[in-house]
mmCIF file of C-alpha atoms and ligand atoms in Angstrom:
data_model
loop_
_atom_site.group_PDB
_atom_site.id
_atom_site.type_symbol
_atom_site.label_atom_id
_atom_site.label_comp_id
_atom_site.label_asym_id
_atom_site.label_seq_id
_atom_site.Cartn_x
_atom_site.Cartn_y
_atom_site.Cartn_z
ATOM 1 C CA MET D 1 -132.879 -18.029 51.417
ATOM 2 C CA THR D 2 -129.806 -17.256 53.523
ATOM 3 C CA SER D 3 -127.156 -16.731 50.865
ATOM 4 C CA VAL D 4 -126.548 -16.800 47.130
ATOM 5 C CA THR D 5 -123.147 -17.140 45.408
ATOM 6 C CA VAL D 6 -122.613 -16.065 41.800
ATOM 7 C CA ARG D 7 -119.576 -16.674 39.593
ATOM 8 C CA VAL D 8 -118.899 -14.034 36.968
ATOM 9 C CA PRO D 9 -116.295 -13.930 34.164
ATOM 10 C CA ALA D 10 -113.828 -11.297 32.993
ATOM 11 C CA LYS D 11 -114.160 -9.956 29.451
ATOM 12 C CA ILE D 12 -111.716 -9.198 26.709
ATOM 13 C CA ASN D 13 -112.575 -7.137 23.625
ATOM 14 C CA LEU D 14 -111.780 -8.925 20.370
ATOM 15 C CA GLN D 15 -112.502 -5.635 18.615
ATOM 16 C CA LEU D 16 -112.838 -2.206 20.200
ATOM 17 C CA ALA D 17 -113.591 0.593 17.732
ATOM 18 C CA VAL D 18 -114.022 3.951 19.435
ATOM 19 C CA GLY D 19 -115.897 6.877 17.883
ATOM 20 C CA PRO D 20 -115.735 10.553 18.783
ATOM 21 C CA LEU D 21 -116.265 11.939 22.288
ATOM 22 C CA ARG D 22 -119.967 12.538 23.030
ATOM 23 C CA PRO D 23 -121.340 15.556 24.885
ATOM 24 C CA ASP D 24 -122.014 13.321 27.941
ATOM 25 C CA GLY D 25 -118.306 12.431 28.289
ATOM 26 C CA TYR D 26 -118.640 8.926 26.861
ATOM 27 C CA HIS D 27 -117.579 7.644 23.446
ATOM 28 C CA ASP D 28 -119.800 5.800 21.024
ATOM 29 C CA LEU D 29 -118.192 2.502 20.334
ATOM 30 C CA VAL D 30 -118.555 -0.777 18.531
ATOM 31 C CA THR D 31 -116.997 -3.686 20.335
ATOM 32 C CA VAL D 32 -116.943 -7.469 20.292
ATOM 33 C CA PHE D 33 -117.004 -8.674 23.881
ATOM 34 C CA HIS D 34 -115.757 -12.168 24.725
ATOM 35 C CA ALA D 35 -116.102 -13.702 28.204
ATOM 36 C CA VAL D 36 -113.131 -15.757 29.423
ATOM 37 C CA SER D 37 -112.660 -18.226 32.279
ATOM 38 C CA LEU D 38 -111.149 -15.861 34.791
ATOM 39 C CA PHE D 39 -113.813 -15.441 37.475
ATOM 40 C CA ASP D 40 -114.795 -13.353 40.487
ATOM 41 C CA GLU D 41 -117.157 -14.891 43.045
ATOM 42 C CA LEU D 42 -119.720 -12.802 44.881
ATOM 43 C CA THR D 43 -121.914 -13.920 47.788
ATOM 44 C CA VAL D 44 -124.930 -12.006 49.129
ATOM 45 C CA THR D 45 -126.534 -12.561 52.535
ATOM 46 C CA PRO D 46 -129.470 -10.617 54.061
ATOM 47 C CA ALA D 47 -128.184 -8.078 56.618
ATOM 48 C CA GLY D 48 -129.222 -4.979 58.534
ATOM 49 C CA ALA D 49 -127.652 -2.633 55.974
ATOM 50 C CA ASP D 50 -125.772 -2.860 52.659
ATOM 51 C CA THR D 51 -122.090 -3.680 53.244
ATOM 52 C CA VAL D 52 -119.295 -5.039 51.061
ATOM 53 C CA SER D 53 -116.010 -6.771 51.775
ATOM 54 C CA VAL D 54 -113.427 -7.657 49.145
ATOM 55 C CA THR D 55 -110.666 -10.262 49.232
ATOM 56 C CA GLY D 56 -108.148 -11.544 46.677
ATOM 57 C CA GLU D 57 -106.589 -9.984 43.586
ATOM 58 C CA GLY D 58 -106.148 -6.192 44.086
ATOM 59 C CA ALA D 59 -108.705 -6.091 46.932
ATOM 60 C CA ASP D 60 -107.029 -3.072 48.545
ATOM 61 C CA LEU D 61 -107.870 -0.976 45.459
ATOM 62 C CA VAL D 62 -111.608 -1.686 45.532
ATOM 63 C CA PRO D 63 -113.841 0.752 47.474
ATOM 64 C CA GLU D 64 -115.717 -0.896 50.347
ATOM 65 C CA ASP D 65 -118.335 1.829 50.630
ATOM 66 C CA GLY D 66 -121.422 2.938 48.685
ATOM 67 C CA ASP D 67 -119.247 3.670 45.612
ATOM 68 C CA ASN D 68 -118.594 -0.042 45.151
ATOM 69 C CA LEU D 69 -120.215 -0.998 41.845
ATOM 70 C CA ALA D 70 -121.868 -4.080 43.377
ATOM 71 C CA LEU D 71 -123.642 -1.913 45.968
ATOM 72 C CA ARG D 72 -124.623 0.598 43.272
ATOM 73 C CA ALA D 73 -126.126 -2.237 41.255
ATOM 74 C CA ILE D 74 -128.071 -3.456 44.294
ATOM 75 C CA ARG D 75 -129.536 0.037 44.841
ATOM 76 C CA VAL D 76 -130.590 0.195 41.172
ATOM 77 C CA LEU D 77 -132.231 -3.258 41.401
ATOM 78 C CA ARG D 78 -134.000 -2.444 44.667
ATOM 79 C CA LYS D 79 -135.458 0.750 43.176
ATOM 80 C CA ALA D 80 -136.602 -1.018 40.000
ATOM 81 C CA VAL D 81 -138.224 -3.823 41.984
ATOM 82 C CA ALA D 82 -140.036 -1.359 44.235
ATOM 83 C CA GLN D 83 -141.342 0.628 41.221
ATOM 84 C CA ARG D 84 -142.434 -2.552 39.496
ATOM 85 C CA ALA D 85 -144.237 -3.733 42.637
ATOM 86 C CA VAL D 86 -146.148 -0.468 42.888
ATOM 87 C CA ALA D 87 -147.139 -0.719 39.211
ATOM 88 C CA ALA D 88 -148.270 -4.342 39.611
ATOM 89 C CA GLY D 89 -150.805 -3.707 42.370
ATOM 90 C CA PRO D 90 -151.293 -4.469 46.062
ATOM 91 C CA ALA D 91 -150.910 -8.291 46.101
ATOM 92 C CA VAL D 92 -147.561 -8.242 44.303
ATOM 93 C CA THR D 93 -146.499 -5.166 46.241
ATOM 94 C CA ALA D 94 -146.764 -7.062 49.521
ATOM 95 C CA ALA D 95 -144.860 -10.110 48.255
ATOM 96 C CA VAL D 96 -142.042 -8.240 46.543
ATOM 97 C CA ALA D 97 -141.659 -5.519 49.128
ATOM 98 C CA GLY D 98 -141.525 -8.238 51.802
ATOM 99 C CA ALA D 99 -138.686 -9.992 50.000
ATOM 100 C CA VAL D 100 -136.697 -6.842 49.362
ATOM 101 C CA GLU D 101 -137.230 -5.317 52.771
ATOM 102 C CA ALA D 102 -136.483 -8.433 54.852
ATOM 103 C CA GLY D 103 -133.540 -7.403 56.974
ATOM 104 C CA GLY D 104 -133.283 -4.124 55.065
ATOM 105 C CA GLY D 105 -129.898 -4.667 53.434
ATOM 106 C CA VAL D 106 -127.434 -7.114 51.947
ATOM 107 C CA ALA D 107 -123.925 -8.116 53.010
ATOM 108 C CA VAL D 108 -121.820 -8.632 49.868
ATOM 109 C CA MET D 109 -118.595 -10.637 49.861
ATOM 110 C CA ILE D 110 -116.428 -10.479 46.738
ATOM 111 C CA ALA D 111 -113.531 -12.851 46.090
ATOM 112 C CA LYS D 112 -111.542 -11.224 43.295
ATOM 113 C CA ARG D 113 -109.518 -12.944 40.633
ATOM 114 C CA ILE D 114 -110.209 -10.474 37.794
ATOM 115 C CA PRO D 115 -107.512 -7.764 37.918
ATOM 116 C CA VAL D 116 -108.676 -4.402 39.292
ATOM 117 C CA ALA D 117 -108.313 -1.503 36.795
ATOM 118 C CA GLY D 118 -106.971 -4.065 34.320
ATOM 119 C CA GLY D 119 -109.219 -3.506 31.287
ATOM 120 C CA MET D 120 -111.159 -6.727 31.930
ATOM 121 C CA ALA D 121 -114.321 -5.131 33.375
ATOM 122 C CA GLY D 122 -113.766 -6.558 36.861
ATOM 123 C CA GLY D 123 -115.896 -3.907 38.598
ATOM 124 C CA SER D 124 -118.658 -4.308 36.020
ATOM 125 C CA ALA D 125 -118.513 -8.076 36.513
ATOM 126 C CA ASP D 126 -119.083 -7.654 40.246
ATOM 127 C CA ALA D 127 -122.031 -5.336 39.539
ATOM 128 C CA ALA D 128 -123.546 -7.925 37.185
ATOM 129 C CA ALA D 129 -122.994 -10.656 39.766
ATOM 130 C CA ALA D 130 -124.750 -8.519 42.393
ATOM 131 C CA LEU D 131 -127.794 -8.057 40.106
ATOM 132 C CA VAL D 132 -128.044 -11.783 39.428
ATOM 133 C CA ALA D 133 -127.425 -12.722 43.083
ATOM 134 C CA CYS D 134 -130.040 -10.350 44.564
ATOM 135 C CA ASN D 135 -132.572 -11.267 41.881
ATOM 136 C CA GLU D 136 -132.207 -14.834 43.179
ATOM 137 C CA LEU D 137 -132.024 -13.923 46.890
ATOM 138 C CA TRP D 138 -135.165 -11.793 46.731
ATOM 139 C CA GLY D 139 -137.004 -14.071 44.308
ATOM 140 C CA THR D 140 -137.777 -11.039 42.170
ATOM 141 C CA GLY D 141 -137.725 -13.074 38.951
ATOM 142 C CA LEU D 142 -136.357 -10.469 36.519
ATOM 143 C CA SER D 143 -135.314 -11.971 33.166
ATOM 144 C CA PRO D 144 -131.728 -11.588 31.869
ATOM 145 C CA ASP D 145 -133.043 -8.936 29.425
ATOM 146 C CA GLU D 146 -134.607 -6.983 32.289
ATOM 147 C CA LEU D 147 -131.383 -7.232 34.310
ATOM 148 C CA CYS D 148 -129.420 -6.029 31.253
ATOM 149 C CA ALA D 149 -131.702 -3.003 30.931
ATOM 150 C CA LEU D 150 -130.871 -2.060 34.552
ATOM 151 C CA ALA D 151 -127.185 -2.874 34.061
ATOM 152 C CA GLY D 152 -126.670 0.017 31.640
ATOM 153 C CA ASP D 153 -127.386 2.461 34.482
ATOM 154 C CA VAL D 154 -124.527 1.012 36.541
ATOM 155 C CA GLY D 155 -121.691 0.839 33.960
ATOM 156 C CA SER D 156 -120.978 0.356 30.271
ATOM 157 C CA ASP D 157 -119.794 -3.272 30.560
ATOM 158 C CA VAL D 158 -122.264 -4.557 33.159
ATOM 159 C CA ALA D 159 -124.892 -5.834 30.703
ATOM 160 C CA PHE D 160 -122.304 -7.965 28.924
ATOM 161 C CA ALA D 161 -121.176 -9.552 32.198
ATOM 162 C CA VAL D 162 -124.805 -10.623 32.771
ATOM 163 C CA VAL D 163 -124.995 -12.492 29.433
ATOM 164 C CA GLY D 164 -121.374 -13.515 28.736
ATOM 165 C CA HIS D 165 -120.303 -15.649 25.727
ATOM 166 C CA THR D 166 -119.419 -13.451 22.716
ATOM 167 C CA ALA D 167 -121.553 -10.396 21.882
ATOM 168 C CA ILE D 168 -121.458 -7.134 19.989
ATOM 169 C CA GLY D 169 -121.697 -3.983 22.130
ATOM 170 C CA ARG D 170 -122.810 -0.607 20.779
ATOM 171 C CA GLY D 171 -123.622 2.779 22.252
ATOM 172 C CA ARG D 172 -121.437 3.068 25.351
ATOM 173 C CA GLY D 173 -121.083 -0.723 25.124
ATOM 174 C CA GLU D 174 -124.327 -1.419 26.958
ATOM 175 C CA GLN D 175 -126.488 -2.162 23.885
ATOM 176 C CA LEU D 176 -125.865 -5.818 23.132
ATOM 177 C CA ALA D 177 -126.504 -7.867 20.018
ATOM 178 C CA PRO D 178 -125.681 -11.542 19.402
ATOM 179 C CA VAL D 179 -122.733 -12.675 17.283
ATOM 180 C CA LEU D 180 -123.122 -15.405 14.701
ATOM 181 C CA ALA D 181 -120.261 -17.688 15.754
ATOM 182 C CA ALA D 182 -119.334 -21.310 15.160
ATOM 183 C CA PRO D 183 -119.195 -23.265 18.426
ATOM 184 C CA HIS D 184 -115.495 -23.203 19.218
ATOM 185 C CA THR D 185 -113.427 -22.982 22.389
ATOM 186 C CA TYR D 186 -110.541 -20.536 22.067
ATOM 187 C CA HIS D 187 -107.407 -20.864 24.192
ATOM 188 C CA TRP D 188 -106.123 -17.586 25.613
ATOM 189 C CA VAL D 189 -103.196 -16.462 27.704
ATOM 190 C CA ILE D 190 -103.875 -13.477 29.933
ATOM 191 C CA ALA D 191 -100.833 -11.449 31.006
ATOM 192 C CA LEU D 192 -101.651 -9.565 34.210
ATOM 193 C CA ALA D 193 -99.627 -6.365 34.400
ATOM 194 C CA ASP D 194 -97.626 -4.969 37.258
ATOM 195 C CA GLY D 195 -99.704 -1.797 37.514
ATOM 196 C CA HIS D 196 -103.028 -0.255 36.567
ATOM 197 C CA LEU D 197 -104.531 2.113 34.037
ATOM 198 C CA SER D 198 -107.477 4.445 34.565
ATOM 199 C CA THR D 199 -110.096 3.932 31.834
ATOM 200 C CA PRO D 200 -111.062 7.648 31.534
ATOM 201 C CA ARG D 201 -107.361 8.513 31.246
ATOM 202 C CA VAL D 202 -106.833 6.081 28.367
ATOM 203 C CA PHE D 203 -109.910 7.447 26.541
ATOM 204 C CA ARG D 204 -108.564 10.999 27.064
ATOM 205 C CA GLU D 205 -105.192 9.966 25.643
ATOM 206 C CA LEU D 206 -106.984 8.556 22.575
ATOM 207 C CA ASP D 207 -108.825 11.882 22.125
ATOM 208 C CA ARG D 208 -105.500 13.706 22.429
ATOM 209 C CA GLN D 209 -103.767 11.482 19.865
ATOM 210 C CA ARG D 210 -106.714 11.897 17.512
ATOM 211 C CA GLU D 211 -107.116 15.650 17.846
ATOM 212 C CA ALA D 212 -105.651 16.336 14.412
ATOM 213 C CA ARG D 213 -107.777 13.801 12.548
ATOM 214 C CA LYS D 214 -111.388 13.567 13.632
ATOM 215 C CA GLY D 215 -112.552 9.953 13.301
ATOM 216 C CA GLY D 216 -115.879 8.866 11.843
ATOM 217 C CA GLU D 217 -118.439 6.423 13.184
ATOM 218 C CA PRO D 218 -116.928 3.120 14.301
ATOM 219 C CA GLY D 219 -117.933 -0.056 12.436
ATOM 220 C CA LEU D 220 -117.703 -3.817 12.937
ATOM 221 C CA ALA D 221 -114.654 -5.523 11.395
ATOM 222 C CA ASN D 222 -115.873 -7.900 8.675
ATOM 223 C CA GLU D 223 -112.791 -10.099 8.859
ATOM 224 C CA LEU D 224 -113.226 -10.624 12.619
ATOM 225 C CA MET D 225 -116.890 -11.548 12.111
ATOM 226 C CA ALA D 226 -115.906 -14.017 9.359
ATOM 227 C CA ALA D 227 -113.269 -15.595 11.630
ATOM 228 C CA LEU D 228 -115.846 -16.093 14.416
ATOM 229 C CA ARG D 229 -118.390 -17.523 11.950
ATOM 230 C CA ALA D 230 -115.759 -20.007 10.793
ATOM 231 C CA GLY D 231 -114.405 -20.760 14.295
ATOM 232 C CA ASP D 232 -110.921 -20.158 12.840
ATOM 233 C CA ALA D 233 -108.413 -19.254 15.568
ATOM 234 C CA ALA D 234 -105.573 -18.249 13.209
ATOM 235 C CA ARG D 235 -107.891 -15.890 11.329
ATOM 236 C CA LEU D 236 -109.278 -14.511 14.573
ATOM 237 C CA GLY D 237 -105.777 -13.872 15.912
ATOM 238 C CA ALA D 238 -104.897 -11.838 12.836
ATOM 239 C CA ALA D 239 -108.135 -9.803 13.039
ATOM 240 C CA LEU D 240 -107.965 -8.658 16.698
ATOM 241 C CA SER D 241 -108.024 -4.841 17.020
ATOM 242 C CA ASN D 242 -108.359 -2.204 19.708
ATOM 243 C CA ASP D 243 -108.380 1.589 19.232
ATOM 244 C CA LEU D 244 -107.340 1.995 22.885
ATOM 245 C CA GLN D 245 -104.154 -0.028 22.349
ATOM 246 C CA GLU D 246 -101.903 2.853 21.214
ATOM 247 C CA PRO D 247 -103.053 5.207 23.995
ATOM 248 C CA ALA D 248 -102.588 2.411 26.569
ATOM 249 C CA LEU D 249 -99.076 1.689 25.233
ATOM 250 C CA THR D 250 -98.250 5.404 25.375
ATOM 251 C CA LEU D 251 -99.276 5.585 29.031
ATOM 252 C CA PHE D 252 -97.725 2.186 29.941
ATOM 253 C CA PRO D 253 -94.730 1.699 27.578
ATOM 254 C CA ALA D 254 -93.506 -1.483 29.321
ATOM 255 C CA LEU D 255 -96.459 -3.308 27.730
ATOM 256 C CA ARG D 256 -94.693 -3.172 24.343
ATOM 257 C CA LYS D 257 -92.225 -5.742 25.692
ATOM 258 C CA THR D 258 -95.062 -7.969 26.925
ATOM 259 C CA MET D 259 -96.770 -7.874 23.511
ATOM 260 C CA GLU D 260 -93.494 -8.527 21.726
ATOM 261 C CA ALA D 261 -92.632 -11.491 23.962
ATOM 262 C CA GLY D 262 -96.013 -13.091 23.245
ATOM 263 C CA ARG D 263 -95.667 -12.625 19.496
ATOM 264 C CA GLU D 264 -92.125 -14.038 19.560
ATOM 265 C CA ALA D 265 -93.397 -17.054 21.487
ATOM 266 C CA GLY D 266 -95.775 -17.818 18.611
ATOM 267 C CA ALA D 267 -99.113 -16.310 19.655
ATOM 268 C CA LEU D 268 -101.731 -16.301 16.872
ATOM 269 C CA GLY D 269 -102.674 -12.797 17.978
ATOM 270 C CA ALA D 270 -101.863 -10.297 20.727
ATOM 271 C CA LEU D 271 -103.888 -7.366 22.008
ATOM 272 C CA ILE D 272 -104.332 -5.026 24.952
ATOM 273 C CA SER D 273 -107.587 -5.834 26.752
ATOM 274 C CA GLY D 274 -109.995 -2.861 26.770
ATOM 275 C CA SER D 275 -108.193 0.135 28.251
ATOM 276 C CA GLY D 276 -105.360 -2.093 29.551
ATOM 277 C CA PRO D 277 -102.911 -2.802 31.028
ATOM 278 C CA THR D 278 -103.825 -6.508 30.785
ATOM 279 C CA CYS D 279 -102.587 -8.069 27.519
ATOM 280 C CA PHE D 280 -104.041 -11.221 25.991
ATOM 281 C CA PHE D 281 -102.730 -13.709 23.470
ATOM 282 C CA LEU D 282 -104.447 -16.348 21.361
ATOM 283 C CA ALA D 283 -103.048 -19.883 21.224
ATOM 284 C CA ASP D 284 -104.081 -22.734 18.939
ATOM 285 C CA SER D 285 -104.496 -25.382 21.676
ATOM 286 C CA ALA D 286 -104.457 -25.817 25.450
ATOM 287 C CA GLU D 287 -100.828 -27.070 25.210
ATOM 288 C CA HIS D 288 -99.801 -24.074 23.118
ATOM 289 C CA ALA D 289 -101.449 -21.777 25.666
ATOM 290 C CA ALA D 290 -99.508 -23.411 28.522
ATOM 291 C CA GLU D 291 -96.251 -22.974 26.556
ATOM 292 C CA LEU D 292 -97.043 -19.346 25.806
ATOM 293 C CA ALA D 293 -97.875 -18.647 29.453
ATOM 294 C CA ALA D 294 -94.589 -20.258 30.539
ATOM 295 C CA ALA D 295 -92.633 -18.204 27.971
ATOM 296 C CA LEU D 296 -94.252 -14.944 29.148
ATOM 297 C CA SER D 297 -93.626 -15.762 32.812
ATOM 298 C CA GLY D 298 -90.039 -16.776 32.036
ATOM 299 C CA ALA D 299 -89.372 -13.544 30.120
ATOM 300 C CA GLY D 300 -90.351 -11.514 33.187
ATOM 301 C CA VAL D 301 -92.591 -9.226 31.132
ATOM 302 C CA CYS D 302 -95.706 -9.456 33.319
ATOM 303 C CA ARG D 303 -96.738 -10.011 36.926
ATOM 304 C CA GLU D 304 -98.459 -13.282 36.087
ATOM 305 C CA ALA D 305 -99.441 -15.130 32.916
ATOM 306 C CA THR D 306 -102.466 -17.367 33.198
ATOM 307 C CA THR D 307 -104.363 -19.498 30.688
ATOM 308 C CA ALA D 308 -108.100 -19.138 30.103
ATOM 309 C CA THR D 309 -110.715 -20.389 27.669
ATOM 310 C CA GLY D 310 -113.600 -18.590 26.040
ATOM 311 C CA PRO D 311 -116.378 -18.067 25.419
ATOM 312 C CA VAL D 312 -117.948 -18.802 28.819
ATOM 313 C CA PRO D 313 -121.415 -17.871 30.156
ATOM 314 C CA GLY D 314 -122.102 -14.658 32.072
ATOM 315 C CA ALA D 315 -122.948 -14.275 35.784
ATOM 316 C CA THR D 316 -124.236 -17.639 37.041
ATOM 317 C CA VAL D 317 -125.645 -18.744 40.395
ATOM 318 C CA VAL D 318 -123.321 -21.485 41.690
ATOM 319 C CA ALA D 319 -124.754 -21.937 45.197
ATOM 320 C CA SER D 320 -127.836 -20.885 47.112
ATOM 321 C CA GLU D 321 -128.464 -21.889 50.707
ATOM 322 C CA ARG D 322 -131.817 -21.892 52.378
ATOM 323 C CA ALA D 323 -132.384 -21.477 56.068
HETATM 324 O O1 C5P L 401 -119.253 3.058 32.132
HETATM 325 P P1 C5P L 401 -117.986 2.932 32.915
HETATM 326 O O2 C5P L 401 -118.127 3.451 34.310
HETATM 327 O O3 C5P L 401 -117.400 1.560 32.867
HETATM 328 O O4 C5P L 401 -116.939 3.869 32.178
HETATM 329 C C1 C5P L 401 -115.783 4.335 32.817
HETATM 330 C C2 C5P L 401 -115.253 5.556 32.085
HETATM 331 O O5 C5P L 401 -114.717 5.147 30.808
HETATM 332 C C3 C5P L 401 -116.277 6.622 31.738
HETATM 333 O O6 C5P L 401 -116.453 7.528 32.789
HETATM 334 C C4 C5P L 401 -115.641 7.295 30.508
HETATM 335 O O7 C5P L 401 -114.641 8.196 30.881
HETATM 336 C C5 C5P L 401 -114.965 6.128 29.828
HETATM 337 N N1 C5P L 401 -115.821 5.559 28.767
HETATM 338 C C6 C5P L 401 -115.996 6.239 27.572
HETATM 339 N N2 C5P L 401 -116.798 5.715 26.584
HETATM 340 C C7 C5P L 401 -117.399 4.508 26.776
HETATM 341 C C8 C5P L 401 -117.220 3.782 27.967
HETATM 342 C C9 C5P L 401 -116.422 4.338 28.958
HETATM 343 O O8 C5P L 401 -115.452 7.336 27.382
HETATM 344 N N3 C5P L 401 -118.163 4.017 25.800
#
C-alpha cells in the first residue's frame, strides 16, 4: 500500500462535568462527546523516517516535530504492534515486523479544518486518524477497541475520535461508554473564535474559581440523557452544560458577546466547546442553522460561523492507494 487517507471529525461536549484535581494533574470528568461534521484529513505514506507537515486552519500553530500528536500516536502503535508480534510467535513476528519496518517511517500530511487550540479536540482527532491510517497501511488489523485502548496513552480525547457518534466519557475522558440515543441528526452552528485558549490554563482557572467550595464527584445529567433518548432538539438545547464555560469566559470575555448573539438569534442552546474558545449553537433545522450562522457572521462576534451536523462517525479511511 502506498498511502492511506483518513477523515476525522471534531467533537463538541454536550455535557462536561469536571471533578476535583487528581494527584496526576488531570481531573476526573463525566462528559457526553458528540462528533460533528467538521473534519481534518490525514494521509500517511511509507518514508525513511517519521515526518509531519500541516496545512490549512491554524497550521502555523501545530508542531511539525516529534511532539505532534499524530507522530506520538504512531510511535505508540508501532510499539504495541511490535510487542504483540513478539507475543504471537515467530511466524506473525516476521509478517508484522515486515509491515511496520518497511521503509522505517511514515510521512504524515494533515489538512486542518478543525480549529487549533479551539476546544474541539483537533490534535486528538489527528492522533486518532494516525492510529486508524497506520493500522490500515501496515495491515496490523487492530480492532477499534484495541485502537481505543492505545489512544488513552496519547491524549484524553483520542479514543472518542476513533469511535465518533455520541458517547459518554469518564476518567480523563478516555473511558468510553455508549449513549442510548434516538437516531436523529442535529443541526449545529460552530462559531470559530479569533484567538485560542490553552486547555491546562482553563482547567487551572476552574480550580481557582472553585477553591472556596470543593466539588464532589461529577455525574451524568439525566435531562440531557432523556433529550438524547427522545431525539428532542429543543430539550437538548436547554440541557447543554459545561463546567469549563465560566473559566473560559473569564479568560476570553469577548465570548460572552458571541454567546449572547447566538441566543438572540434564536438558538435552541448555546455552549462553549470543551475548554473553548469555540462556541456552538443548536438549531432546529438546516435552514435555521444557516440563518443563525449568517446572524453570527453579520454581528461580527466571531472569526467564522459554520454549520455542521452531528452525530457523525469517528476516524474513517476514505482512500487507500496500492502500488
Ligand atoms: O489529555 P490531553 O493532553 O488532551 O489534556 C491536555 C491537558 O488538559 C492536560 O495536561 C490537563 O492539564 C488538562 N486535562 C485535565 N483533566 C482531563 C483532561 C485534560 O486536567 N480530564
